[in-house]
PDB file of C-alpha atoms in Angstrom:
ATOM      1  CA  MET A  29      -0.027   0.009   0.017  1.00 90.00           C
ATOM      2  CA  ILE A  30       1.356   3.388  -1.010  1.00 95.00           C
ATOM      3  CA  LYS A  31       1.693   6.011   1.713  1.00 95.00           C
ATOM      4  CA  LYS A  32      -0.577   9.131   1.285  1.00 97.00           C
ATOM      5  CA  ALA A  33       2.403  11.549   1.272  1.00 98.00           C
ATOM      6  CA  VAL A  34       4.157   9.556  -1.456  1.00 98.00           C
ATOM      7  CA  GLU A  35       0.866   9.220  -3.445  1.00 98.00           C
ATOM      8  CA  ALA A  36       0.389  12.998  -3.282  1.00 98.00           C
ATOM      9  CA  ALA A  37       3.915  13.691  -4.371  1.00 98.00           C
ATOM     10  CA  ILE A  38       3.570  11.271  -7.283  1.00 98.00           C
ATOM     11  CA  ILE A  39       0.238  12.785  -8.302  1.00 98.00           C
ATOM     12  CA  GLU A  40       2.000  16.174  -8.440  1.00 98.00           C
ATOM     13  CA  GLN A  41       4.701  14.601 -10.602  1.00 98.00           C
ATOM     14  CA  ILE A  42       1.969  13.173 -12.903  1.00 98.00           C
ATOM     15  CA  ARG A  43       0.884  16.771 -13.374  1.00 97.00           C
ATOM     16  CA  ARG A  44       4.401  17.879 -14.184  1.00 97.00           C
ATOM     17  CA  GLU A  45       4.894  15.085 -16.676  1.00 97.00           C
ATOM     18  CA  GLU A  46       1.624  16.013 -18.460  1.00 97.00           C
ATOM     19  CA  HIS A  47       2.667  19.684 -18.470  1.00 97.00           C
ATOM     20  CA  SER A  48       6.065  18.573 -19.927  1.00 98.00           C
ATOM     21  CA  SER A  49       4.333  16.719 -22.660  1.00 98.00           C
ATOM     22  CA  ARG A  50       2.160  19.689 -23.609  1.00 98.00           C
ATOM     23  CA  LEU A  51       5.179  22.052 -23.391  1.00 98.00           C
ATOM     24  CA  TYR A  52       7.164  19.992 -25.839  1.00 98.00           C
ATOM     25  CA  LEU A  53       4.078  19.704 -28.080  1.00 98.00           C
ATOM     26  CA  SER A  54       3.816  23.510 -28.254  1.00 98.00           C
ATOM     27  CA  MET A  55       7.520  23.679 -29.084  1.00 98.00           C
ATOM     28  CA  ALA A  56       7.167  20.951 -31.730  1.00 98.00           C
ATOM     29  CA  ILE A  57       4.362  22.922 -33.378  1.00 98.00           C
ATOM     30  CA  TRP A  58       6.475  26.084 -33.434  1.00 98.00           C
ATOM     31  CA  CYS A  59       9.341  24.189 -35.015  1.00 98.00           C
ATOM     32  CA  GLU A  60       7.055  22.535 -37.599  1.00 98.00           C
ATOM     33  CA  THR A  61       5.555  25.847 -38.668  1.00 98.00           C
ATOM     34  CA  ASN A  62       8.959  27.658 -38.747  1.00 97.00           C
ATOM     35  CA  GLY A  63      10.949  25.390 -41.002  1.00 96.00           C
ATOM     36  CA  PHE A  64      12.595  22.997 -38.561  1.00 98.00           C
ATOM     37  CA  PRO A  65      11.084  19.585 -39.352  1.00 98.00           C
ATOM     38  CA  GLY A  66      13.883  17.670 -37.669  1.00 98.00           C
ATOM     39  CA  ALA A  67      13.543  19.713 -34.356  1.00 98.00           C
ATOM     40  CA  ALA A  68       9.787  19.239 -34.654  1.00 98.00           C
ATOM     41  CA  ALA A  69      10.148  15.418 -34.987  1.00 98.00           C
ATOM     42  CA  PHE A  70      12.508  15.384 -32.009  1.00 98.00           C
ATOM     43  CA  LEU A  71      10.147  17.444 -29.883  1.00 98.00           C
ATOM     44  CA  TYR A  72       7.151  15.412 -30.918  1.00 98.00           C
ATOM     45  CA  ARG A  73       9.040  12.338 -29.718  1.00 97.00           C
ATOM     46  CA  GLN A  74       9.807  14.108 -26.491  1.00 97.00           C
ATOM     47  CA  THR A  75       6.085  14.740 -26.128  1.00 97.00           C
ATOM     48  CA  GLU A  76       5.488  11.015 -26.315  1.00 97.00           C
ATOM     49  CA  GLU A  77       8.267  10.251 -23.860  1.00 97.00           C
ATOM     50  CA  GLU A  78       6.778  12.579 -21.273  1.00 97.00           C
ATOM     51  CA  ARG A  79       3.384  11.015 -21.804  1.00 97.00           C
ATOM     52  CA  PHE A  80       4.997   7.618 -21.269  1.00 97.00           C
ATOM     53  CA  HIS A  81       6.499   8.890 -17.952  1.00 98.00           C
ATOM     54  CA  GLN A  82       3.093  10.157 -16.911  1.00 98.00           C
ATOM     55  CA  LEU A  83       1.557   6.762 -17.648  1.00 98.00           C
ATOM     56  CA  ARG A  84       4.262   4.995 -15.708  1.00 98.00           C
ATOM     57  CA  PHE A  85       3.528   7.077 -12.583  1.00 98.00           C
ATOM     58  CA  ILE A  86      -0.235   6.625 -13.006  1.00 98.00           C
ATOM     59  CA  HIS A  87       0.080   2.784 -13.254  1.00 98.00           C
ATOM     60  CA  TYR A  88       2.482   2.700 -10.334  1.00 98.00           C
ATOM     61  CA  VAL A  89       0.138   4.574  -8.004  1.00 98.00           C
ATOM     62  CA  ASN A  90      -2.817   2.511  -9.017  1.00 98.00           C
ATOM     63  CA  ASP A  91      -0.913  -0.774  -8.763  1.00 98.00           C
ATOM     64  CA  ARG A  92       0.212   0.112  -5.241  1.00 98.00           C
ATOM     65  CA  GLY A  93      -3.322   0.676  -3.960  1.00 97.00           C
ATOM     66  CA  GLY A  94      -3.617   4.369  -4.507  1.00 97.00           C
ATOM     67  CA  LYS A  95      -5.654   6.242  -7.067  1.00 97.00           C
ATOM     68  CA  ALA A  96      -3.964   8.455  -9.617  1.00 97.00           C
ATOM     69  CA  THR A  97      -5.804  11.595 -10.444  1.00 95.00           C
ATOM     70  CA  LEU A  98      -5.303  14.382 -13.056  1.00 92.00           C
ATOM     71  CA  MET A  99      -5.168  18.067 -12.317  1.00 90.00           C
ATOM     72  CA  ALA A 100      -5.830  21.246 -14.255  1.00 90.00           C
ATOM     73  CA  LEU A 101      -2.938  22.570 -16.317  1.00 92.00           C
ATOM     74  CA  GLU A 102      -1.852  25.953 -17.470  1.00 91.00           C
ATOM     75  CA  GLN A 103      -1.546  26.614 -21.146  1.00 91.00           C
ATOM     76  CA  PRO A 104       2.077  26.234 -22.229  1.00 90.00           C
ATOM     77  CA  LEU A 105       3.941  29.059 -23.887  1.00 86.00           C
ATOM     78  CA  ASN A 106       3.402  28.707 -27.659  1.00 88.00           C
ATOM     79  CA  ASP A 107       5.382  31.594 -29.123  1.00 90.00           C
ATOM     80  CA  TYR A 108       9.143  31.365 -29.318  1.00 96.00           C
ATOM     81  CA  THR A 109      11.753  33.649 -30.892  1.00 96.00           C
ATOM     82  CA  SER A 110      14.192  31.043 -32.293  1.00 95.00           C
ATOM     83  CA  ILE A 111      15.273  27.425 -32.103  1.00 96.00           C
ATOM     84  CA  LEU A 112      17.966  28.554 -29.665  1.00 96.00           C
ATOM     85  CA  ASP A 113      15.167  30.090 -27.414  1.00 96.00           C
ATOM     86  CA  ILE A 114      13.350  26.703 -27.567  1.00 97.00           C
ATOM     87  CA  PHE A 115      16.259  24.617 -26.605  1.00 98.00           C
ATOM     88  CA  ARG A 116      17.265  26.938 -23.846  1.00 97.00           C
ATOM     89  CA  LYS A 117      13.833  26.567 -22.411  1.00 98.00           C
ATOM     90  CA  VAL A 118      14.029  22.759 -22.919  1.00 98.00           C
ATOM     91  CA  MET A 119      17.258  22.679 -20.935  1.00 98.00           C
ATOM     92  CA  GLU A 120      15.746  24.771 -18.109  1.00 98.00           C
ATOM     93  CA  HIS A 121      12.701  22.589 -18.073  1.00 98.00           C
ATOM     94  CA  GLU A 122      14.718  19.368 -17.903  1.00 98.00           C
ATOM     95  CA  GLU A 123      16.654  20.810 -14.959  1.00 98.00           C
ATOM     96  CA  TYR A 124      13.334  21.650 -13.318  1.00 98.00           C
ATOM     97  CA  VAL A 125      12.094  18.063 -13.894  1.00 98.00           C
ATOM     98  CA  SER A 126      15.317  16.623 -12.476  1.00 98.00           C
ATOM     99  CA  ALA A 127      14.922  18.758  -9.347  1.00 98.00           C
ATOM    100  CA  SER A 128      11.261  17.579  -8.991  1.00 98.00           C
ATOM    101  CA  ILE A 129      12.237  13.919  -9.391  1.00 99.00           C
ATOM    102  CA  ASN A 130      14.920  14.360  -6.750  1.00 98.00           C
ATOM    103  CA  GLN A 131      12.343  15.991  -4.407  1.00 98.00           C
ATOM    104  CA  LEU A 132      10.073  13.078  -5.002  1.00 98.00           C
ATOM    105  CA  TYR A 133      12.854  10.652  -4.146  1.00 99.00           C
ATOM    106  CA  GLU A 134      13.449  12.571  -0.966  1.00 98.00           C
ATOM    107  CA  VAL A 135       9.816  12.118   0.043  1.00 98.00           C
ATOM    108  CA  THR A 136      10.183   8.349  -0.438  1.00 98.00           C
ATOM    109  CA  LEU A 137      13.136   8.371   1.894  1.00 98.00           C
ATOM    110  CA  ILE A 138      11.416  10.534   4.549  1.00 98.00           C
ATOM    111  CA  GLU A 139       8.410   8.216   4.356  1.00 98.00           C
ATOM    112  CA  LYS A 140      10.679   5.121   4.407  1.00 97.00           C
ATOM    113  CA  ASP A 141       8.909   3.975   1.202  1.00 97.00           C
ATOM    114  CA  TYR A 142      11.968   2.162  -0.246  1.00 97.00           C
ATOM    115  CA  THR A 143       9.941   0.347  -2.849  1.00 97.00           C
ATOM    116  CA  THR A 144       8.786   3.547  -4.419  1.00 98.00           C
ATOM    117  CA  GLY A 145      12.333   4.937  -3.954  1.00 98.00           C
ATOM    118  CA  ASN A 146      13.564   2.053  -6.024  1.00 98.00           C
ATOM    119  CA  PHE A 147      10.922   2.816  -8.698  1.00 98.00           C
ATOM    120  CA  ILE A 148      12.004   6.456  -8.763  1.00 98.00           C
ATOM    121  CA  GLN A 149      15.589   5.455  -9.499  1.00 98.00           C
ATOM    122  CA  TRP A 150      14.642   4.722 -13.111  1.00 98.00           C
ATOM    123  CA  PHE A 151      13.539   8.343 -13.507  1.00 98.00           C
ATOM    124  CA  ILE A 152      16.678   9.728 -11.925  1.00 98.00           C
ATOM    125  CA  THR A 153      18.843   7.864 -14.472  1.00 97.00           C
ATOM    126  CA  GLU A 154      16.417   8.990 -17.235  1.00 96.00           C
ATOM    127  CA  GLN A 155      16.875  12.660 -16.252  1.00 97.00           C
ATOM    128  CA  ILE A 156      20.675  12.332 -16.310  1.00 98.00           C
ATOM    129  CA  GLU A 157      20.427  11.118 -19.875  1.00 96.00           C
ATOM    130  CA  GLU A 158      17.858  13.835 -20.821  1.00 97.00           C
ATOM    131  CA  GLU A 159      20.000  16.633 -19.463  1.00 98.00           C
ATOM    132  CA  SER A 160      23.037  15.352 -21.280  1.00 97.00           C
ATOM    133  CA  THR A 161      21.115  15.059 -24.572  1.00 97.00           C
ATOM    134  CA  MET A 162      19.666  18.513 -24.291  1.00 97.00           C
ATOM    135  CA  LYS A 163      22.943  20.045 -23.316  1.00 97.00           C
ATOM    136  CA  ASN A 164      24.622  18.561 -26.366  1.00 97.00           C
ATOM    137  CA  ILE A 165      21.897  19.875 -28.655  1.00 97.00           C
ATOM    138  CA  LEU A 166      22.000  23.297 -26.992  1.00 97.00           C
ATOM    139  CA  ASP A 167      25.781  23.463 -27.313  1.00 97.00           C
ATOM    140  CA  LYS A 168      25.621  22.750 -31.032  1.00 97.00           C
ATOM    141  CA  ILE A 169      22.882  25.291 -31.631  1.00 96.00           C
ATOM    142  CA  SER A 170      24.853  27.893 -29.679  1.00 96.00           C
ATOM    143  CA  LEU A 171      27.973  27.020 -31.622  1.00 96.00           C
ATOM    144  CA  VAL A 172      26.473  27.658 -35.069  1.00 96.00           C
ATOM    145  CA  GLY A 173      24.705  30.844 -33.959  1.00 91.00           C
ATOM    146  CA  ASP A 174      22.913  32.488 -36.885  1.00 88.00           C
ATOM    147  CA  ASP A 175      24.607  30.345 -39.544  1.00 92.00           C
ATOM    148  CA  LYS A 176      21.639  28.932 -41.596  1.00 94.00           C
ATOM    149  CA  GLY A 177      23.750  26.130 -43.096  1.00 94.00           C
ATOM    150  CA  GLY A 178      24.790  25.045 -39.670  1.00 94.00           C
ATOM    151  CA  MET A 179      21.248  25.103 -38.454  1.00 94.00           C
ATOM    152  CA  PHE A 180      20.129  23.087 -41.445  1.00 95.00           C
ATOM    153  CA  HIS A 181      22.616  20.296 -40.477  1.00 95.00           C
ATOM    154  CA  ILE A 182      21.632  20.408 -36.831  1.00 96.00           C
ATOM    155  CA  ASP A 183      17.971  20.059 -37.838  1.00 95.00           C
ATOM    156  CA  LYS A 184      18.842  17.095 -40.045  1.00 96.00           C
ATOM    157  CA  GLU A 185      20.788  15.543 -37.098  1.00 95.00           C
ATOM    158  CA  LEU A 186      17.748  15.999 -34.882  1.00 97.00           C
ATOM    159  CA  ALA A 187      15.653  14.130 -37.442  1.00 95.00           C
ATOM    160  CA  ALA A 188      18.200  11.295 -37.600  1.00 93.00           C
ATOM    161  CA  MET A 189      18.366  11.097 -33.819  1.00 92.00           C
ATOM    162  CA  THR A 190      14.564  10.749 -33.780  1.00 90.00           C
ATOM    163  CA  ALA A 191      14.473   8.105 -36.429  1.00 88.00           C
ATOM    164  CA  ALA A 192      17.186   6.097 -34.640  1.00 84.00           C
ATOM    165  CA  ALA A 193      15.628   6.333 -31.236  1.00 74.00           C
ATOM    166  CA  PRO A 194      13.562   3.462 -29.855  1.00 73.00           C
ATOM    167  CA  ALA A 195       9.890   4.242 -29.120  1.00 71.00           C
ATOM    168  CA  PRO A 196       9.303   5.739 -25.630  1.00 74.00           C
ATOM    169  CA  GLY A 197       9.144   2.923 -23.141  1.00 69.00           C
ATOM    170  CA  ALA A 198      10.579   0.293 -25.467  1.00 62.00           C
ATOM    171  CA  SER A 199      13.091  -0.705 -22.806  1.00 57.00           C
ATOM    172  CA  ALA A 200      10.879  -0.256 -19.749  1.00 55.00           C
ATOM    173  CA  THR A 201       7.555  -1.652 -18.624  1.00 53.00           C
ATOM    174  CA  VAL A 202       4.668   0.734 -17.990  1.00 50.00           C
TER     175      VAL A 202
END
């Protein structure tokens, strides 16, 4: 049986994951309508990944005897100034998500819910990978600056990364 404090913290994380999915969806739409199909594909994939995270948390709460619930969400920002602006915001958001996952893990330790703490470890590892990926992308975008040829190649690289990536959740059970 899941402890109420842990359940409440996970439900808040469910809200954050859903917000993340919608945020990346708004960014993907901007990219798609501003000539960055590779970045759009990459961010659409991120949208799916965040949705998978949300579902993982939902199933976990329900399987442990709790009841997952959904909350109201704010509309995500949907107007950006550039691809650099988008990936700066992506990086900031991933750092925010990492901090929230770490806070969730701390709740499991305080509540001595080691089973849930073990479950959260997967998300901690996932966030390390996400931050690394986003930092690499942001570094490349920053490096090319306003060079359109460089941005063209980065966009193609993002498309290739998306095509090569396994579907969200392919290596983990929901």
